[in-house]
mmCIF file with all atom_site columns, C-alpha atoms and ligand atoms in Angstrom:
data_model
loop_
_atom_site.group_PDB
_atom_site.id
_atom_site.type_symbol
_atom_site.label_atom_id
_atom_site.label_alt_id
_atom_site.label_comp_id
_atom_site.label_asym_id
_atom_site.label_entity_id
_atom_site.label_seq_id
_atom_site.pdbx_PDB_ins_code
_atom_site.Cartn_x
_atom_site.Cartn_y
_atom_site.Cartn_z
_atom_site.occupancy
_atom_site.B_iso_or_equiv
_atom_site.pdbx_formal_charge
_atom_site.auth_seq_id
_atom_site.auth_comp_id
_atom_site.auth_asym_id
_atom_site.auth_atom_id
_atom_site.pdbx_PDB_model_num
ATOM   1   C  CA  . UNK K 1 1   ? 6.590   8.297   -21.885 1.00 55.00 ? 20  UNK K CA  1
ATOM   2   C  CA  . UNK K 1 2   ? 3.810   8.351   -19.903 1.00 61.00 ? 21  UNK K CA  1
ATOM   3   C  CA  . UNK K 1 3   ? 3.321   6.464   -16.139 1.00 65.00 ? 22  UNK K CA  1
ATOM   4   C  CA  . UNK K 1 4   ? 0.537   4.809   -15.268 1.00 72.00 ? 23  UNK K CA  1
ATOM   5   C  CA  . UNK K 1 5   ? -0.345  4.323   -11.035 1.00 76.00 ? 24  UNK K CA  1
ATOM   6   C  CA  . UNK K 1 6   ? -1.616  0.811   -10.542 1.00 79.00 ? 25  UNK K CA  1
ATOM   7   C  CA  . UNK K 1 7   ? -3.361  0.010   -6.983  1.00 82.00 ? 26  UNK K CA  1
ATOM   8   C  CA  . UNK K 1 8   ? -1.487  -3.349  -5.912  1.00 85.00 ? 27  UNK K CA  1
ATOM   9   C  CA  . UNK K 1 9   ? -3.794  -5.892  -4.229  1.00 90.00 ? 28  UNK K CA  1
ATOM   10  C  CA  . UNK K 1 10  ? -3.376  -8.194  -1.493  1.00 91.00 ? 29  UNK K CA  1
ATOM   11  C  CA  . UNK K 1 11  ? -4.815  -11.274 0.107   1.00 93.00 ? 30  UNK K CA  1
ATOM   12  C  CA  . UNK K 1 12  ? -6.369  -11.465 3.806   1.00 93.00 ? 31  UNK K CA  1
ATOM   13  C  CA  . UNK K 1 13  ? -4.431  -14.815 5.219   1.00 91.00 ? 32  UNK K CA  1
ATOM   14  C  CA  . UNK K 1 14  ? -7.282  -14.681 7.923   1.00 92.00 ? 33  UNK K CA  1
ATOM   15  C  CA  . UNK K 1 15  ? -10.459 -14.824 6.182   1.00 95.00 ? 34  UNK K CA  1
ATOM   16  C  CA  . UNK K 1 16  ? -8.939  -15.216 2.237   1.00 94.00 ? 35  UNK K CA  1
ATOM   17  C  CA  . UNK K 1 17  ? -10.786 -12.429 1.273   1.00 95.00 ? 36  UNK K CA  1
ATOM   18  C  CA  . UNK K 1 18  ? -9.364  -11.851 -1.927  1.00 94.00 ? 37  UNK K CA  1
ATOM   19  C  CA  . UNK K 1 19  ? -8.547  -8.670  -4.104  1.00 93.00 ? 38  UNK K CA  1
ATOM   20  C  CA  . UNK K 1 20  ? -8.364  -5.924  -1.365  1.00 92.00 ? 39  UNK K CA  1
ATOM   21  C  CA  . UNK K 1 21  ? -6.612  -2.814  -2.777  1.00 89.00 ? 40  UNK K CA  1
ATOM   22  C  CA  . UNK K 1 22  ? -3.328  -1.490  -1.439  1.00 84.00 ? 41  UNK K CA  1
ATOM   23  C  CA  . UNK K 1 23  ? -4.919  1.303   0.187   1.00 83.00 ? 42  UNK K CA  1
ATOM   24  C  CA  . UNK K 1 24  ? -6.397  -0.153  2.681   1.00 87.00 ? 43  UNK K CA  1
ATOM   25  C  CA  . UNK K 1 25  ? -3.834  -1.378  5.103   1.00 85.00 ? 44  UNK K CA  1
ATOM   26  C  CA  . UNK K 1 26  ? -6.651  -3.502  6.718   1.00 90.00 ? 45  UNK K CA  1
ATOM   27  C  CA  . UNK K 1 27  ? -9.093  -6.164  6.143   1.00 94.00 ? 46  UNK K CA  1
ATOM   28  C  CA  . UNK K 1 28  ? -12.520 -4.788  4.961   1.00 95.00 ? 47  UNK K CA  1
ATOM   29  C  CA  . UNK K 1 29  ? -13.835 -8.139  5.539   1.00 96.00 ? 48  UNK K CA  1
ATOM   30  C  CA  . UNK K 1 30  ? -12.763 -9.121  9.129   1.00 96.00 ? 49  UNK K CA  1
ATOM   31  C  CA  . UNK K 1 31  ? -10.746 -6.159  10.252  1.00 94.00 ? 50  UNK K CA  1
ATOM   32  C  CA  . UNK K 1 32  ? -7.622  -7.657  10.508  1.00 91.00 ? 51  UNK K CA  1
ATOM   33  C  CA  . UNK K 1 33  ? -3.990  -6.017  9.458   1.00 88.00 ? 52  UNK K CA  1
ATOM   34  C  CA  . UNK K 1 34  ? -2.131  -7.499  6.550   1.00 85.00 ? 53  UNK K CA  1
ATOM   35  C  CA  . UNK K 1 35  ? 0.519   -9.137  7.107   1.00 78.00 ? 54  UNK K CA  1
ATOM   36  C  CA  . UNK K 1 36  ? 4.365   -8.330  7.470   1.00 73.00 ? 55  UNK K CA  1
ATOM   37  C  CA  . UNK K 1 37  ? 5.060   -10.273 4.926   1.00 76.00 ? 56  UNK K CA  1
ATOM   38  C  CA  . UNK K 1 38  ? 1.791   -9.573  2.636   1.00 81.00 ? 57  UNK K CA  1
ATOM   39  C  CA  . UNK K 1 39  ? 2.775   -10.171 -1.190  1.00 81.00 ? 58  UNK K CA  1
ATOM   40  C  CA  . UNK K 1 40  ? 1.136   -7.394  -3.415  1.00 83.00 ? 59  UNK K CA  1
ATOM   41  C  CA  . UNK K 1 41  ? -0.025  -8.417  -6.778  1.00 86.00 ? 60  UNK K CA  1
ATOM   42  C  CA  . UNK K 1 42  ? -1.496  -6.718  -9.724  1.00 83.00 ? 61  UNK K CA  1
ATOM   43  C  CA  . UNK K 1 43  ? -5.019  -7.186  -10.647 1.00 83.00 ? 62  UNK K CA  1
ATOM   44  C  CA  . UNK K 1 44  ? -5.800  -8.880  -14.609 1.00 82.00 ? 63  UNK K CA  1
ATOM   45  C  CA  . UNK K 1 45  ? -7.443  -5.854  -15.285 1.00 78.00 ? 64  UNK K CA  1
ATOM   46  C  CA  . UNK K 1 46  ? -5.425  -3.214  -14.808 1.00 76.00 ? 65  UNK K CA  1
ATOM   47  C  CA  . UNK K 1 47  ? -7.688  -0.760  -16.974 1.00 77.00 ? 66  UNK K CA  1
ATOM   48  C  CA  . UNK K 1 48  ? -9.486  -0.426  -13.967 1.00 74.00 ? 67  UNK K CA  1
ATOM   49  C  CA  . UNK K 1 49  ? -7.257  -0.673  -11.195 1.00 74.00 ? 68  UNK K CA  1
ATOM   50  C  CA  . UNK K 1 50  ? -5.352  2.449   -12.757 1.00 79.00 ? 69  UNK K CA  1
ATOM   51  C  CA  . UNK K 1 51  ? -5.660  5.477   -10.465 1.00 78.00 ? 70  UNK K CA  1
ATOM   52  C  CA  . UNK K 1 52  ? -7.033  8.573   -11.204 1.00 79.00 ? 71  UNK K CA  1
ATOM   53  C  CA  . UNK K 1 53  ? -4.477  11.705  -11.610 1.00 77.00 ? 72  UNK K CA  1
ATOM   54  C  CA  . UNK K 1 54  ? -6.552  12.496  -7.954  1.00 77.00 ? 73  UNK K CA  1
ATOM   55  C  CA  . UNK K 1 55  ? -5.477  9.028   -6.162  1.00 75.00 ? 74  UNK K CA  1
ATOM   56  C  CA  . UNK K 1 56  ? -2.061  8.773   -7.293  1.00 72.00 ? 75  UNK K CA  1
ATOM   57  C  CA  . UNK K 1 57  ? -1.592  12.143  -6.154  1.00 71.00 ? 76  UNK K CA  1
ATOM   58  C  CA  . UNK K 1 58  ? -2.640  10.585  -2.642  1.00 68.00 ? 77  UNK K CA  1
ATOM   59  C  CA  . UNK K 1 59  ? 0.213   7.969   -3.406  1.00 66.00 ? 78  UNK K CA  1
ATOM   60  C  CA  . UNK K 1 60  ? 3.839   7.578   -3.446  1.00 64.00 ? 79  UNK K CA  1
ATOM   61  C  CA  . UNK K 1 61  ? 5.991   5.455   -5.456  1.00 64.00 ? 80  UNK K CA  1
ATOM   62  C  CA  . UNK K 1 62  ? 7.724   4.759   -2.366  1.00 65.00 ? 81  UNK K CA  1
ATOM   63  C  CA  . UNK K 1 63  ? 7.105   1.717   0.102   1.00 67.00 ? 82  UNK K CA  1
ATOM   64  C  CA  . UNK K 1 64  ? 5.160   2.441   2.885   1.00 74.00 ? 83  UNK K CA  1
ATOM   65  C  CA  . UNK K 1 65  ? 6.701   2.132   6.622   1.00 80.00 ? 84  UNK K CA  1
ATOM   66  C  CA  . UNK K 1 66  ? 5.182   0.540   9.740   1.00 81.00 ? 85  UNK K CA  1
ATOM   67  C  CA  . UNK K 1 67  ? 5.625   2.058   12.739  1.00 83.00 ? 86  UNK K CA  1
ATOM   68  C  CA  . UNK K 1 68  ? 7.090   -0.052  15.579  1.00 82.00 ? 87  UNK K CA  1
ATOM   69  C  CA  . UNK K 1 69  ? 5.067   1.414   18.532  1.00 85.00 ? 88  UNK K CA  1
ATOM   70  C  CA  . UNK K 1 70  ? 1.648   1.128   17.177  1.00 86.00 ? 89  UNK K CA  1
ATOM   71  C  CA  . UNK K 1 71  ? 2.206   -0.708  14.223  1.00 80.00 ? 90  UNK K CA  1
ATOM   72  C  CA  . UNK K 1 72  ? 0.660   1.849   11.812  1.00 81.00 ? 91  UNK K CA  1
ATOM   73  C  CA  . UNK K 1 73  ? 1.248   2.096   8.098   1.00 79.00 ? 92  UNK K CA  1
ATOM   74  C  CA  . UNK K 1 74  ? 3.078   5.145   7.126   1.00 82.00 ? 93  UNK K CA  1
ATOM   75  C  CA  . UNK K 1 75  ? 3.136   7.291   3.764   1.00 79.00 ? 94  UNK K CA  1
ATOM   76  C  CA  . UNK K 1 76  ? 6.887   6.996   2.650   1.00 77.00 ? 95  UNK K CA  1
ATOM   77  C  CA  . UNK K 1 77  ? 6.594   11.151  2.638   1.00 78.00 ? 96  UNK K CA  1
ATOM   78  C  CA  . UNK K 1 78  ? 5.699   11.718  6.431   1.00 84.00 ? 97  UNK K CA  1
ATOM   79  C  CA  . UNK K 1 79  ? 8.960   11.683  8.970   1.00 87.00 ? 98  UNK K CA  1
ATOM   80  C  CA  . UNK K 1 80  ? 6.784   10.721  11.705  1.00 89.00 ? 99  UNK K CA  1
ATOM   81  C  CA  . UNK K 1 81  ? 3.886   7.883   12.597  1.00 89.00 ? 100 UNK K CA  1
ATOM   82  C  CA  . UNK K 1 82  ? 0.454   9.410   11.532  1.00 89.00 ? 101 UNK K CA  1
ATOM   83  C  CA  . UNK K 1 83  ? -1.135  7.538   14.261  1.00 90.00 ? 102 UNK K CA  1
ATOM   84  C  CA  . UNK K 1 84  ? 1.524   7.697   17.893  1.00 92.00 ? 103 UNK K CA  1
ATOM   85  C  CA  . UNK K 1 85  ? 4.002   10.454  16.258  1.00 91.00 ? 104 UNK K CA  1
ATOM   86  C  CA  . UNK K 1 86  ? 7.093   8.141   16.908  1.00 88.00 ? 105 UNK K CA  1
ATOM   87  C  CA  . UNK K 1 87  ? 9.622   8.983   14.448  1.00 87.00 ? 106 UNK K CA  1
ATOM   88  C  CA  . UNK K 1 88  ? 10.417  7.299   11.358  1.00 83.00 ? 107 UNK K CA  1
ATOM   89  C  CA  . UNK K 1 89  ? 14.130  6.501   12.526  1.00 71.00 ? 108 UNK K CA  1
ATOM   90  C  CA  . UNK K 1 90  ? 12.392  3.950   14.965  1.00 48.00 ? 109 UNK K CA  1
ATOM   91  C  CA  . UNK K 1 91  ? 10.998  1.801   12.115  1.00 47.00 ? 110 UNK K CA  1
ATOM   92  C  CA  . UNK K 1 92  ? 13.056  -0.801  11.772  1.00 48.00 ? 111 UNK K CA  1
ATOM   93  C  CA  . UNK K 1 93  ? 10.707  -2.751  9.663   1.00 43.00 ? 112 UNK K CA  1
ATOM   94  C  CA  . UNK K 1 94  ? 10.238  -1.327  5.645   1.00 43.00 ? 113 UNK K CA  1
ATOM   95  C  CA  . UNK K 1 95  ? 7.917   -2.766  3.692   1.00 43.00 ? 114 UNK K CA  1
ATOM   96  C  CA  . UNK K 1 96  ? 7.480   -4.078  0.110   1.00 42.00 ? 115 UNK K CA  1
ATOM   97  C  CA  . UNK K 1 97  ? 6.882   -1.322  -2.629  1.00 39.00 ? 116 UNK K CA  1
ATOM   98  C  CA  . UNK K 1 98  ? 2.641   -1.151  -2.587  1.00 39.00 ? 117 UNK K CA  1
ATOM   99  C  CA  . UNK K 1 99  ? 1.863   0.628   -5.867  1.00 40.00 ? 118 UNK K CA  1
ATOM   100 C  CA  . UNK K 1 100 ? 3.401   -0.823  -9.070  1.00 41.00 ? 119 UNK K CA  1
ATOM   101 C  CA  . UNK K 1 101 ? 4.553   1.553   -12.415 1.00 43.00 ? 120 UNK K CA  1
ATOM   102 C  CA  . UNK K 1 102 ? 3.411   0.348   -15.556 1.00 43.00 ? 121 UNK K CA  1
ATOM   103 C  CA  . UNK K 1 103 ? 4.778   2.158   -18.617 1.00 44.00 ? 122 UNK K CA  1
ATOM   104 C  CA  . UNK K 1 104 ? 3.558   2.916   -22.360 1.00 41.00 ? 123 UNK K CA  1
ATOM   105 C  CA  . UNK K 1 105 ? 6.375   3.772   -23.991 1.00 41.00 ? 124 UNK K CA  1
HETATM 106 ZN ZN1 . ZN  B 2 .   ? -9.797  -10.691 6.377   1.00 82.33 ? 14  ZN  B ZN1 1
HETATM 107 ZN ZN1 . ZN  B 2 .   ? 2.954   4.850   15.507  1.00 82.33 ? 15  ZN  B ZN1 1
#
């Protein structure tokens, strides 16, 4: 059995830019963070949105964490903010899983 990575996408709620990919944990369009309560869907053609061997290697099964100081997006592998440093014990917040499995069995 072999796992496809598929790059979630989300809606901006600000300017309803549509389509942005999961890596981007901000608005390309107007800048803005998603949401806390941003709904990831998958994209109608997921030929294309499958990541390379290169990009899923970037990306973790795992949902990301926002850090409560500086409200940062954390990989689920790193114990501390990327941005401020604060530990990942002061997250109270845990977001929704961003990259979806899709299997060919
Ligand atoms: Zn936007
Ligand atoms: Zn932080």
């Amino acid at each position: 059995m072999e796992q496809k990575r598929i790059e979630g996408l989300w809606d901006c709620v600000f300017c309803s830019t549509k389509g942005i990919r999961a890596r981007f944990d901000t608005c390309p369009n107007c800048g803005k963070p998603r949401g806390i309560d941003t709904l990831f869907y998958l994209p109608d053609d997921i030929e294309s949105a499958e990541l390379t061997k290169e990009e899923a290697a970037k990306t973790t099964n795992e949902p990301d964490w926002l850090c409560e100081y500086c409200d940062h997006y954390n990989r689920s592998d790193v114990a501390v903010c990327q941005k401020c440093g604060a530990p990942r014990t002061g997250a109270k917040k845990n977001y929704g899983t961003l990259h979806h499995l899709t299997g060919k069995f």
